[in-house]
Short mmCIF file of C-alpha atoms and ligand atoms in Angstrom, two decimals:
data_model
loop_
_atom_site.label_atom_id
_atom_site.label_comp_id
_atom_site.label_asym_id
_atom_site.label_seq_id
_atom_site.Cartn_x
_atom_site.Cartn_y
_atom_site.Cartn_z
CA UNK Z 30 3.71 17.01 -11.15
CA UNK Z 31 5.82 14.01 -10.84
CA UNK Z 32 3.78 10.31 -10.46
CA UNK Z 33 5.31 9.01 -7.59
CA UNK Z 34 3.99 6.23 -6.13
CA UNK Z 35 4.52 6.30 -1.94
CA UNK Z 36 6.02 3.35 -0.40
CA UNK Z 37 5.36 3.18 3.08
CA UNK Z 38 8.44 1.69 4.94
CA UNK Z 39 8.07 0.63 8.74
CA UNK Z 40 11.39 1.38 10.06
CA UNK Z 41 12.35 3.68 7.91
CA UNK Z 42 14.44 5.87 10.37
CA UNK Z 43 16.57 2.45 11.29
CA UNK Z 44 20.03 1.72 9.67
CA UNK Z 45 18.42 -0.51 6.46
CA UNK Z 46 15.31 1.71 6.34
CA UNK Z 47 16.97 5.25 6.07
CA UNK Z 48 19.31 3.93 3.37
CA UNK Z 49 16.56 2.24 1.90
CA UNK Z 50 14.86 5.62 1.88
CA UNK Z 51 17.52 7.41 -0.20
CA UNK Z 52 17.34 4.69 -2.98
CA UNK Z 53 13.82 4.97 -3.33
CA UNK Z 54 13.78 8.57 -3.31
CA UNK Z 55 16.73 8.22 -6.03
CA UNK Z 56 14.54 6.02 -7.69
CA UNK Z 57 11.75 8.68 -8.16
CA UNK Z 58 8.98 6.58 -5.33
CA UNK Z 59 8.28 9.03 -2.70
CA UNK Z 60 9.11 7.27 0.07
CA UNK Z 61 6.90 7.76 3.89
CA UNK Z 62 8.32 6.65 6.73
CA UNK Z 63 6.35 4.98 9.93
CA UNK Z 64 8.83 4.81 13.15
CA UNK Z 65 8.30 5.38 16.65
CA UNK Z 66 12.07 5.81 17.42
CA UNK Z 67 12.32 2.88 20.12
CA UNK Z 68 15.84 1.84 18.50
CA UNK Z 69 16.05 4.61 16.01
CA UNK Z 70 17.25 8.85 15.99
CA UNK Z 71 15.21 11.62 15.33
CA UNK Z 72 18.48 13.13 14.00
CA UNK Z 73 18.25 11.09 11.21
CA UNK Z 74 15.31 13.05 9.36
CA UNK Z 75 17.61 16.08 9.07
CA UNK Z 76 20.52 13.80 7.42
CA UNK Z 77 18.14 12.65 5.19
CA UNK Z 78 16.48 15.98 4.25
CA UNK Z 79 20.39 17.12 3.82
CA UNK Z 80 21.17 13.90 1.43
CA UNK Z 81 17.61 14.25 -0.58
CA UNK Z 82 16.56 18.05 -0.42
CA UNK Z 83 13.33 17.38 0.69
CA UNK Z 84 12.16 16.85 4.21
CA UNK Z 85 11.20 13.65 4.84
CA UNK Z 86 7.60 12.42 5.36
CA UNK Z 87 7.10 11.04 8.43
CA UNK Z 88 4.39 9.14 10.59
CA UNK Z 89 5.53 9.13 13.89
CA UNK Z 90 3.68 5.76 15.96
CA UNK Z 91 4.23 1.98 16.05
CA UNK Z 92 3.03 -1.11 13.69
CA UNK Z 93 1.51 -2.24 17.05
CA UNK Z 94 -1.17 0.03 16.52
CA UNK Z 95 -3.57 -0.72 13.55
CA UNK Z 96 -6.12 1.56 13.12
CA UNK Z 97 -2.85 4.42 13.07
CA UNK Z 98 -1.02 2.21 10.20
CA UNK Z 99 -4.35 1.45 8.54
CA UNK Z 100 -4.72 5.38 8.48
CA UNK Z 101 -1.04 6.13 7.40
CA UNK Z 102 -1.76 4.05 4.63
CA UNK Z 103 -5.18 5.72 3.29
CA UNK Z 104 -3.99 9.34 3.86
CA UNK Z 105 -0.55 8.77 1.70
CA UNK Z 106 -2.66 6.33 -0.97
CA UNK Z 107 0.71 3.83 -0.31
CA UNK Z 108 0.95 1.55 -2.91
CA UNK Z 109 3.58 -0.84 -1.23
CA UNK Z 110 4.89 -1.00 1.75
CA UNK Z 111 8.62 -2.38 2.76
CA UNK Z 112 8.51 -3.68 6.85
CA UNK Z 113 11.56 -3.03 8.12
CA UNK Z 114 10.39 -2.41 12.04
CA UNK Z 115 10.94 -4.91 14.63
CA UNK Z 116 13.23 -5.94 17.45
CA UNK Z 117 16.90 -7.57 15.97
CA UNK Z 118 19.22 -8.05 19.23
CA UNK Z 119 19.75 -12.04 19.29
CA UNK Z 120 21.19 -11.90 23.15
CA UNK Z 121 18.07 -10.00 23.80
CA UNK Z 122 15.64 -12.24 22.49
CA UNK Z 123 17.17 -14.89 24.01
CA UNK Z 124 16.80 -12.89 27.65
CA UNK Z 125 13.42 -11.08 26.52
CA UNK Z 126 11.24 -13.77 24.50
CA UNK Z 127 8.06 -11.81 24.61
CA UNK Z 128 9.26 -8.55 23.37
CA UNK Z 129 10.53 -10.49 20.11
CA UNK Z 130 7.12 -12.83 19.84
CA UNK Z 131 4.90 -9.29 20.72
CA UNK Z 132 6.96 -7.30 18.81
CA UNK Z 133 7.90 -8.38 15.40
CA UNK Z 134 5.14 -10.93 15.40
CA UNK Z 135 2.16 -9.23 16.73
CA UNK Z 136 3.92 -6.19 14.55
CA UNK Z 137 3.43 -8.02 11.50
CA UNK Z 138 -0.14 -9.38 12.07
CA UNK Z 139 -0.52 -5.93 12.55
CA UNK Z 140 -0.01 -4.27 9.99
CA UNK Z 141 -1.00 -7.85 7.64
CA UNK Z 142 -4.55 -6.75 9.01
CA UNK Z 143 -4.37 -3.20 8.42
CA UNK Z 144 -3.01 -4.09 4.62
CA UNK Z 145 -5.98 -6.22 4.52
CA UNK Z 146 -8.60 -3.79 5.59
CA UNK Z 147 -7.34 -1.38 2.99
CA UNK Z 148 -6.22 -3.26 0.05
CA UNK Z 149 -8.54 -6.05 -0.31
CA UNK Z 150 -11.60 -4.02 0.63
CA UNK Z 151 -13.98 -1.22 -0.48
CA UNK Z 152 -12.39 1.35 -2.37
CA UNK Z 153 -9.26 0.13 -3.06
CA UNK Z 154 -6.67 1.55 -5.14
CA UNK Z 155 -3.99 -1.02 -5.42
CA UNK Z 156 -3.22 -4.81 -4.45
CA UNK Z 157 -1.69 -5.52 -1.51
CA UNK Z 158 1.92 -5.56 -1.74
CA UNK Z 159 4.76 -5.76 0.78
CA UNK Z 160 8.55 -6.64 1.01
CA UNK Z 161 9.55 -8.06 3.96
CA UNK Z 162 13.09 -8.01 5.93
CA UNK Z 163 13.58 -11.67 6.56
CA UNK Z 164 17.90 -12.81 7.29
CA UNK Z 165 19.85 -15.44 6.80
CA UNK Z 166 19.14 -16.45 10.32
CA UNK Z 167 16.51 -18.51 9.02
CA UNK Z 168 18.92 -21.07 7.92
CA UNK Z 169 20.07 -21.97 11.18
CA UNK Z 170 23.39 -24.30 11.17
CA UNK Z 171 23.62 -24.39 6.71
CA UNK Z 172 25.00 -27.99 5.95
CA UNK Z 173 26.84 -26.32 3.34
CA UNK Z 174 27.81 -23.11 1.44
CA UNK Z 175 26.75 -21.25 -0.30
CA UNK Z 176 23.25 -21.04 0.96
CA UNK Z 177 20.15 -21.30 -1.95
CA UNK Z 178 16.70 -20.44 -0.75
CA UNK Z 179 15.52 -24.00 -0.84
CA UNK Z 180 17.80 -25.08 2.41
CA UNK Z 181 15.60 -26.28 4.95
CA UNK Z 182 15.28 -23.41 7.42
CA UNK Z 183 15.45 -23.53 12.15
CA UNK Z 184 16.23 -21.19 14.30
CA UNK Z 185 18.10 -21.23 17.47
CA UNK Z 186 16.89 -18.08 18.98
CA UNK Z 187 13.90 -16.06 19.21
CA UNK Z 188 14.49 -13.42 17.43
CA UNK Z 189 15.63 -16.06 14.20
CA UNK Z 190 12.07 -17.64 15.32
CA UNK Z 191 10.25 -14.81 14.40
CA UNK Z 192 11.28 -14.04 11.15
CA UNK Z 193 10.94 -17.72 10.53
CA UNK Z 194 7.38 -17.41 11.93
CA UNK Z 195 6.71 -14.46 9.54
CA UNK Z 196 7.87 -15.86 6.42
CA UNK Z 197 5.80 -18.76 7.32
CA UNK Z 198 2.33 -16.55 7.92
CA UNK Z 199 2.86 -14.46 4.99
CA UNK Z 200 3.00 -18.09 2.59
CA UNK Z 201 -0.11 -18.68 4.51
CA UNK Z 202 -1.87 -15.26 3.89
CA UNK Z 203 -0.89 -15.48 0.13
CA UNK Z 204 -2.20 -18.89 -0.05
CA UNK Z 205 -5.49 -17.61 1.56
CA UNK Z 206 -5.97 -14.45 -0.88
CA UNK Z 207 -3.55 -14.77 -4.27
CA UNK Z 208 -3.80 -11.12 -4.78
CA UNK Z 209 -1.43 -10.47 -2.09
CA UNK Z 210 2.52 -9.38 -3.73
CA UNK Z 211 4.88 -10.87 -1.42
CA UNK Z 212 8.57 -10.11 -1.59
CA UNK Z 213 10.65 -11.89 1.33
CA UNK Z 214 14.57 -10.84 1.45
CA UNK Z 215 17.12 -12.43 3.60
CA UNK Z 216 19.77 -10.36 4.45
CA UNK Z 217 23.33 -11.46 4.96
CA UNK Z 218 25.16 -9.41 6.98
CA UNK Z 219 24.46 -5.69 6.05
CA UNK Z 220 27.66 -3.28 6.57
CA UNK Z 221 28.87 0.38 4.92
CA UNK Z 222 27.27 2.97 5.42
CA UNK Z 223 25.75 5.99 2.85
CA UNK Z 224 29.01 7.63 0.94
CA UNK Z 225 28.17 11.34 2.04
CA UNK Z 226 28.68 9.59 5.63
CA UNK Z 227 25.76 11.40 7.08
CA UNK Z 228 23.89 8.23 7.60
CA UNK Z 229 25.00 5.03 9.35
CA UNK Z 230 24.31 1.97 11.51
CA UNK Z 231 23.87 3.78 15.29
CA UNK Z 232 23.49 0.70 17.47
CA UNK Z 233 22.30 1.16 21.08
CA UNK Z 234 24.61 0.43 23.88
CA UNK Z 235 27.39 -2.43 23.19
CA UNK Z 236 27.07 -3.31 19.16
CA UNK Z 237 26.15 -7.07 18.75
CA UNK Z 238 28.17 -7.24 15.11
CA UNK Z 239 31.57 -7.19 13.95
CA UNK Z 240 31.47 -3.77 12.20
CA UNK Z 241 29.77 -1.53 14.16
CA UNK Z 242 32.67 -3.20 17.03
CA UNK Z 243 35.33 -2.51 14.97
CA UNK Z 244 34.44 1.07 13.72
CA UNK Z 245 33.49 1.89 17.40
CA UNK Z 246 37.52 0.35 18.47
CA UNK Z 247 38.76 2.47 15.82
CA UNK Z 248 37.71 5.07 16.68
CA UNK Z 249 38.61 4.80 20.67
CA UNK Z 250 35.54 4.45 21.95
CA UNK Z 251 36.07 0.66 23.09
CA UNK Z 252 39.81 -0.53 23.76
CA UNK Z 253 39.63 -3.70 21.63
CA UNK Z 254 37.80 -6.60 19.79
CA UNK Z 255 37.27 -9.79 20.88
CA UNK Z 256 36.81 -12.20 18.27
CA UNK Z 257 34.44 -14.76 18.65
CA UNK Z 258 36.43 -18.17 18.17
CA UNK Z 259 39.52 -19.04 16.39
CA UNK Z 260 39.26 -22.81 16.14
CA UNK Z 261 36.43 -22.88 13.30
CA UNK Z 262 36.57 -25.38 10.24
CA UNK Z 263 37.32 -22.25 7.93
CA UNK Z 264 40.79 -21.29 6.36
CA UNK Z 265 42.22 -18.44 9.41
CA UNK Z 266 40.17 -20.04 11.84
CA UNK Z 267 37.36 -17.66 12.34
CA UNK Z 268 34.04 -17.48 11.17
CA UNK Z 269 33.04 -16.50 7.85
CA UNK Z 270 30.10 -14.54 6.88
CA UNK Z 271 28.73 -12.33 3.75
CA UNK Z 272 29.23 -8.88 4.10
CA UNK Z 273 26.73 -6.55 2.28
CA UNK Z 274 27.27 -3.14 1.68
CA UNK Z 275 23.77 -1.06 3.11
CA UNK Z 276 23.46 0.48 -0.35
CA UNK Z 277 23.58 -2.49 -1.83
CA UNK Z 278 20.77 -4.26 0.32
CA UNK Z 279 18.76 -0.51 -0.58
CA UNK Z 280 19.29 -1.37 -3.85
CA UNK Z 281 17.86 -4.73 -3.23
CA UNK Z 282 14.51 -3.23 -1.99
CA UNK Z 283 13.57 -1.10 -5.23
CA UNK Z 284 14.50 -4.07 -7.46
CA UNK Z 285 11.86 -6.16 -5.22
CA UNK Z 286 9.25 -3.44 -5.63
CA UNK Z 287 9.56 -3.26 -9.03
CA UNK Z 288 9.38 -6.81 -9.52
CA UNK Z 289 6.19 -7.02 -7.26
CA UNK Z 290 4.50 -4.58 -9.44
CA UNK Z 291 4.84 -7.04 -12.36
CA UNK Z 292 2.54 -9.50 -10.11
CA UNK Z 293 4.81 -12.26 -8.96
CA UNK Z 294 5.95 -12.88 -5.17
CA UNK Z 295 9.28 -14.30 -4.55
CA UNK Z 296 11.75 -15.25 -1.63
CA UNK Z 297 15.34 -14.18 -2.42
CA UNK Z 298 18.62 -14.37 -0.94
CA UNK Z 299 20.69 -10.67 -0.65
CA UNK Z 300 23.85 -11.27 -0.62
CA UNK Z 301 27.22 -10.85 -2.14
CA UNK Z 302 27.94 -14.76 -2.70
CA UNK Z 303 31.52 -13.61 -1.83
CA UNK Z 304 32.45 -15.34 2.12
CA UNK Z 305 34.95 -12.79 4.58
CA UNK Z 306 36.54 -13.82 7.48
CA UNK Z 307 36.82 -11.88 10.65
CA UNK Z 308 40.12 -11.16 10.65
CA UNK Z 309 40.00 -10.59 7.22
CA UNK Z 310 37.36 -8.08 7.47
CA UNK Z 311 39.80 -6.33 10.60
CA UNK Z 312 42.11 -5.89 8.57
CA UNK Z 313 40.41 -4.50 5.30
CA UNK Z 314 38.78 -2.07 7.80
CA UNK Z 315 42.71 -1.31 8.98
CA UNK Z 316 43.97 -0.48 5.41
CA UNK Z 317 40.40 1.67 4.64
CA UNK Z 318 40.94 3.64 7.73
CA UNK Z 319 44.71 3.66 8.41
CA UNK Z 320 43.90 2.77 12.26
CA UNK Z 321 45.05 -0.43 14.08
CA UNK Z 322 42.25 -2.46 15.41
CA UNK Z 323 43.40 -4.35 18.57
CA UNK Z 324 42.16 -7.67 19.32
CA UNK Z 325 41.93 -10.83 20.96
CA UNK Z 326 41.10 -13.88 19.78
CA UNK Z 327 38.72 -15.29 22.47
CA UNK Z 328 35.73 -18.41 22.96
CA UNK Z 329 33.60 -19.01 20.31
CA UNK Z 330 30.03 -17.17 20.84
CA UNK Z 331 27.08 -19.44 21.56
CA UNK Z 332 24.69 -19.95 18.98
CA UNK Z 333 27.39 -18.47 15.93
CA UNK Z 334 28.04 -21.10 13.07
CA UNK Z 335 31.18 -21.12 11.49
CA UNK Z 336 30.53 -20.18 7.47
CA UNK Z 337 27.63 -18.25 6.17
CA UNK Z 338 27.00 -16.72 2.70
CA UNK Z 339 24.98 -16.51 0.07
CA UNK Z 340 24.17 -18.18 -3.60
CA UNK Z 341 22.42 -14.64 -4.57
CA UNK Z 342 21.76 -16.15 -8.19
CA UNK Z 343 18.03 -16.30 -7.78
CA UNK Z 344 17.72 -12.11 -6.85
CA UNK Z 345 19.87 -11.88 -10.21
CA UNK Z 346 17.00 -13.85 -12.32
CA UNK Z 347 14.40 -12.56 -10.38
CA UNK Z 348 14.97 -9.17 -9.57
CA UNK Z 349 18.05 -8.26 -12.16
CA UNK Z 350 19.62 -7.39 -8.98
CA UNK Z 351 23.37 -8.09 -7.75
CA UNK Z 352 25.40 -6.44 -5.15
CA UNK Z 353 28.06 -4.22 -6.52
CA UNK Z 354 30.14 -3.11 -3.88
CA UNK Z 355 33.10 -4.81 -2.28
CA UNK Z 356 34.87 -5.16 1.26
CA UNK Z 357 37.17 -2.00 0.46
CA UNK Z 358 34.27 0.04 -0.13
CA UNK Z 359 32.08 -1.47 3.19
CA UNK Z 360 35.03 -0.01 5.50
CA UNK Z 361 35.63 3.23 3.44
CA UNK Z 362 32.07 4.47 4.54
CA UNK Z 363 31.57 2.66 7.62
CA UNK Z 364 34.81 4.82 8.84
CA UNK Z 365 33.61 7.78 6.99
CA UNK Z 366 30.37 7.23 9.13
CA UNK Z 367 32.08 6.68 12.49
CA UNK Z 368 34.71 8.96 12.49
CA UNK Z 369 32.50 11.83 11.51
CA UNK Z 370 29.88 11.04 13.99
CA UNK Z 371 31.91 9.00 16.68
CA UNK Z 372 28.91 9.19 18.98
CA UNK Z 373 26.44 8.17 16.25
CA UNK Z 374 23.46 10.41 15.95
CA UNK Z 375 23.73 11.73 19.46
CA UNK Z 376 26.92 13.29 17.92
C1 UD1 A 427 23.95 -11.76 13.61
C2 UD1 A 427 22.85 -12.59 14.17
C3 UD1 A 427 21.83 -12.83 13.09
C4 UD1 A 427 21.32 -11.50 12.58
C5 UD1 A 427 22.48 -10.66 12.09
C6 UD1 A 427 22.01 -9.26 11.74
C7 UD1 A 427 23.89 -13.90 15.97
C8 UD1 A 427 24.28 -15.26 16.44
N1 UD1 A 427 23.37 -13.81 14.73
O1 UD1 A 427 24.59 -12.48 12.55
O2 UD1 A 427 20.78 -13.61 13.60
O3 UD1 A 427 20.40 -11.72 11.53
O4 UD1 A 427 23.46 -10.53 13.11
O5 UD1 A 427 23.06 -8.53 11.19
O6 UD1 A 427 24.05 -12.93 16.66
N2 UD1 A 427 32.16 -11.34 15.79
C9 UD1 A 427 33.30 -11.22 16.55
N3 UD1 A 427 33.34 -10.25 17.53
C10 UD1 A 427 32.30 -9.39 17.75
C11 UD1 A 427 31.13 -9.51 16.95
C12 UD1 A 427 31.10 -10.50 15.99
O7 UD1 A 427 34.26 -11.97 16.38
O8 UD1 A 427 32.39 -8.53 18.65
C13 UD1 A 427 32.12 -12.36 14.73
C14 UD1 A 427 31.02 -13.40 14.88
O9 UD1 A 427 31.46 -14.48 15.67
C15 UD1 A 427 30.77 -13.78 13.42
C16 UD1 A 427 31.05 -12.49 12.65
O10 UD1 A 427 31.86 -11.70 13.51
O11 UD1 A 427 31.70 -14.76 12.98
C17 UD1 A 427 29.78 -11.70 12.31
O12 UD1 A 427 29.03 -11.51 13.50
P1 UD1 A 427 27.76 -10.53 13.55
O13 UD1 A 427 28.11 -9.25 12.92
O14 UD1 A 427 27.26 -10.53 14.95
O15 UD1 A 427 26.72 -11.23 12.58
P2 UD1 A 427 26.12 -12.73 12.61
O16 UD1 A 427 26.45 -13.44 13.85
O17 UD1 A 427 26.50 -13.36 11.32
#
């Protein structure tokens, strides 16, 4: 028999958490997933069983509830766990303030408690160790690019409040008990989807980012794109941002649990370092999928800044990590992903 260790990962039926999935199964953890399918598929278990061979393990229930996640984790003997679930719509935490504080907040004290109760008391068979899904939000308006980890962080919305919020209780809850492993990752702007194109980014409703927008013109489901401002500070006029690809990001999360295991915690940038703009990202996806994206170039969106990316030279010390993938390769398997299942899971 094989010594995997189980990772529990909260989320793990979302976009970042299914992909995240196949890298750690790749990767020889065994991989259990905890998701109550508010903003996730069922659909997705079968893709994964398809991509893997093995049926996935899953817990079905929410981080809300303790005593269930303090169970998950005794009955699979996890020995880290990756927290992926919470709420991620900006507009909607803007509207919706609560759901953000009471979800990804109260989610994380949650499951912080039920870490506690298992790993730092009786019995227990490994230190407490988690990677966390923090973003780029957390650095607000950057005075400059690239971004390094030290920029003073703000938010401007409350869903960029809670991760901020997060990051700040988990310092605190390390400080309190050292033997906590703490691995906080900021995501840039994740993109692509798996290469077999069975799994993909299936956003409810009206998608929030670019790519999910453009795939979803593409492939006729929405007539055209708007693009948010054309009078930035950047060289086409539109805003730049750091496109990851998915598997990349995955990647990202094995490095991090390996690196935990050697005892340190860290806070790390994942991103590509390389800056797109968004018509140059319309029309990368145009020569990867031979469609024409319409758009129009309309107001600026409240809240947006114009340039965003990363300095991801700290992940490389720390983790031996770097992304690999480039824009060509984002749009080849977000289209792959789209055009096979133009109605996302529900397909
Ligand atoms: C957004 C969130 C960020 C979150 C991240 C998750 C906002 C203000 N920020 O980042 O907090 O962590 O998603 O992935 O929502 N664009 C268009 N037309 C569209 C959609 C987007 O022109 O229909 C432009 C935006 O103005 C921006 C770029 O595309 O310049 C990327 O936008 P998006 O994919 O929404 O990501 P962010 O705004 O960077």
């Amino acid at each position: 028999m094989k010594n995997e260790q189980a990772i529990l990962l909260t989320g793990g039926a979302g976009y970042i958490g299914s992909h995240t999935f196949v890298a750690l199964h790749e990767a020889g953890f065994a991989p259990v997933i905890l998701d109550d399918f508010s903003n996730s598929h069922p659909a997705v278990l079968d893709r994964l069983e398809r991509i893997t061979g093995r049926a996935p393990v899953l817990e079905r229930g929410n981080v809300l509830d303790t005593a269930f996640v303090e169970a998950v984790l005794r009955r699979h003997r996890i020995a880290g766990v990756v927290h992926f679930a919470g709420s991620k719509a900006v507009g909607e935490s803007v509207a919706q303030p609560l759901k953000y504080f009471g979800n990804n907040i109260g989610g994380a004290i949650s499951l912080l408690r039920a870490m506690e109760a298992v790993f730092l008391g009786p019995g227990s068979w490994a230190p407490p160790t988690l990677v966390f899904s923090s973003s780029a939000t957390v650095y607000g308006d950057p005075a400059t690019v690239p971004i390094t980890e030290d920029f003073p962080r703000s938010h401007t919305n409350p869903y960029g409040h809670t991760k901020l919020v997060i990051e700040d209780m988990l310092a605190a809850v390390r400080q309190a008990q050292p033997a906590w492993r703490v691995g906080v990752l900021r995501y840039f702007n994740p993109v692509g989807a798996h290469a077999s194109g069975l799994i993909g980014e299936d956003p409810a409703g009206i998608p929030n980012n670019l790519m999910p927008y453009v795939t979803q013109v593409a492939v006729g489901l929405r007539p055209q794109l708007s693009v948010f401002g054309g009078d930035y500070p950047t060289p086409d006029g539109t805003g730049v941002r750091d496109y990851i690809h998915v598997d990349d990001l995955a990647a990202g999360h094995v490095a991090a649990l390996r690196a935990l295991s050697s005892g340190a915690s860290f806070t790390v940038n994942l991103g590509t370092g390389q800056g797109y703009s968004v018509l140059q990202v319309v029309r990368a996806f145009e020569q990867a999928s031979g469609r024409k994206v319409p758009y129009q170039v309309v107001a600026r969106r409240a809240g947006d800044v114009a340039q965003c990316y990363a300095d991801p030279s700290l992940a490389k010390r720390v983790l031996g990590w770097q992304a690999r993938k480039g824009l060509e390769e984002m749009c080849a398997d977000a289209w792959r992903w789209q055009s096979g299942n133009p109605k996302g899971y529900a397909t």
